[in-house]
Coordinates of C-alpha atoms in Angstrom, one line a residue:
X70 CA -6.5 0.5 19.9
X71 CA -3.6 2.1 17.8
X72 CA -2.3 3.0 21.4
X73 CA -2.7 -0.5 22.7
X74 CA -1.2 -1.9 19.6
X75 CA 2.0 0.5 19.9
X76 CA 2.0 -0.4 23.4
X77 CA 2.1 -4.0 22.7
X78 CA 4.6 -3.7 19.9
X79 CA 7.1 -1.6 22.4
X80 CA 6.5 -4.4 25.0
X81 CA 7.4 -6.7 22.4
X82 CA 10.8 -4.7 21.4
X83 CA 9.3 -4.8 17.6
X84 CA 10.4 -1.6 16.2
X85 CA 9.6 -2.1 12.7
X86 CA 5.9 -1.3 13.0
X87 CA 4.2 2.0 12.3
X88 CA 0.4 2.6 13.4
X89 CA -1.6 4.4 10.5
X90 CA -5.0 5.8 11.5
X91 CA -7.3 5.0 8.3
X92 CA -10.3 6.5 7.2
X93 CA -13.6 4.6 5.6
X94 CA -12.6 5.4 2.0
X95 CA -8.8 5.2 2.2
X96 CA -6.7 3.2 4.6
X97 CA -3.9 6.3 4.5
X98 CA -1.1 3.8 3.1
X99 CA 1.9 5.4 1.7
X100 CA 1.7 5.4 -2.3
X101 CA 4.1 2.8 -3.8
X102 CA 5.6 1.1 -0.6
X103 CA 3.8 -1.9 0.5
X104 CA 5.0 -5.5 -0.9
X105 CA 1.5 -7.1 0.5
X106 CA -1.8 -6.1 1.8
X107 CA -3.5 -9.0 4.1
X108 CA -7.0 -8.7 4.6
X109 CA -8.6 -11.4 6.6
X110 CA -12.4 -11.7 6.9
X111 CA -12.4 -7.8 6.8
X112 CA -13.0 -7.0 2.8
X113 CA -16.6 -7.9 2.9
X114 CA -17.3 -5.4 6.1
X115 CA -16.2 -2.0 4.4
X116 CA -18.5 0.4 3.5
X117 CA -16.8 1.7 0.5
X118 CA -15.3 -1.4 -1.0
X119 CA -14.4 0.2 -4.4
X120 CA -12.7 3.3 -3.2
X121 CA -10.9 1.5 -0.4
X122 CA -9.3 -1.3 -3.0
X123 CA -8.7 1.7 -5.3
X124 CA -6.6 3.3 -2.0
X125 CA -4.9 0.0 -1.4
X126 CA -3.8 -0.5 -5.0
X127 CA -2.0 2.9 -4.7
X128 CA -0.2 1.5 -1.6
X129 CA 0.9 -1.4 -3.5
X130 CA 4.3 -1.4 -5.5
X131 CA 4.2 -2.7 -8.9
X132 CA 4.2 -6.5 -8.3
X133 CA 2.7 -6.1 -4.9
X134 CA 0.2 -8.4 -3.8
X135 CA -3.2 -8.2 -2.0
X136 CA -4.8 -11.4 -0.5
X137 CA -8.5 -11.4 0.5
X138 CA -9.0 -14.0 3.1
X139 CA -13.0 -14.5 3.3
X140 CA -15.3 -17.0 4.2
X141 CA -16.8 -19.4 1.2
X142 CA -20.2 -18.2 0.1
X143 CA -19.6 -21.5 -2.2
X144 CA -19.9 -23.5 1.2
X145 CA -23.2 -24.3 3.1
X146 CA -21.8 -25.8 5.6
X147 CA -19.9 -22.8 6.9
X148 CA -21.4 -21.8 9.8
X149 CA -21.2 -17.8 9.2
X150 CA -24.2 -15.4 8.4
X151 CA -24.5 -15.1 4.7
X152 CA -23.7 -11.0 4.7
X153 CA -19.9 -12.2 6.0
X154 CA -19.5 -14.5 3.3
X155 CA -17.8 -13.9 -0.4
X156 CA -17.4 -16.4 -3.5
X157 CA -14.4 -16.5 -5.0
X158 CA -16.1 -15.1 -8.2
X159 CA -17.4 -12.2 -6.3
X160 CA -13.7 -11.3 -5.1
X161 CA -12.2 -11.6 -8.5
X162 CA -15.2 -9.8 -10.1
X163 CA -14.7 -6.9 -7.4
X164 CA -10.9 -7.0 -8.2
X165 CA -11.1 -6.6 -11.7
X166 CA -11.7 -3.4 -12.1
X167 CA -8.8 -2.3 -10.3
X168 CA -5.1 -3.0 -11.5
X169 CA -4.8 -6.6 -10.3
X170 CA -4.3 -9.5 -12.0
X171 CA -5.5 -12.9 -10.0
X172 CA -2.7 -14.9 -8.8
X173 CA -3.9 -18.1 -7.4
X174 CA -6.7 -18.8 -4.8
X175 CA -5.7 -21.3 -2.0
X176 CA -8.4 -23.7 -0.5
X177 CA -6.8 -25.4 2.2
X178 CA -8.8 -23.6 5.1
X179 CA -11.2 -25.2 6.2
X180 CA -13.8 -22.1 6.1
X181 CA -12.4 -19.6 3.9
X182 CA -10.3 -19.4 0.4
X183 CA -7.5 -16.8 0.0
X184 CA -7.6 -15.2 -2.9
X185 CA -4.4 -13.7 -4.2
X186 CA -4.2 -10.9 -6.6
X187 CA -1.1 -8.8 -8.1
X188 CA -0.7 -5.3 -8.7
X189 CA 0.0 -4.8 -12.3
X190 CA 2.0 -1.9 -13.9

């Protein structure tokens, strides 16, 4: 997949791109370098969510943000299996043990919420 993505970026002449092969407990991102980590319908899939979020926090600059986009468990009309949904409270609870402070939750998407945190010093 990384080779396909690299080829696509080259075809589009996008040069500010660097693929990184992560591991099950660590995305292997460089420390203290990122302004934003966006996870779209992925956090609930991690085998080791605590370790992965811990490693993601290491990659964020102080003040950097992490955004969780997850299908709303609170909404029974969202046609997704329960194991692929997360409540806003669950996202906040899991993030609370890391150096992250809640910033806002955006609820405008029809089926997902976007919960945003900022890395604290």
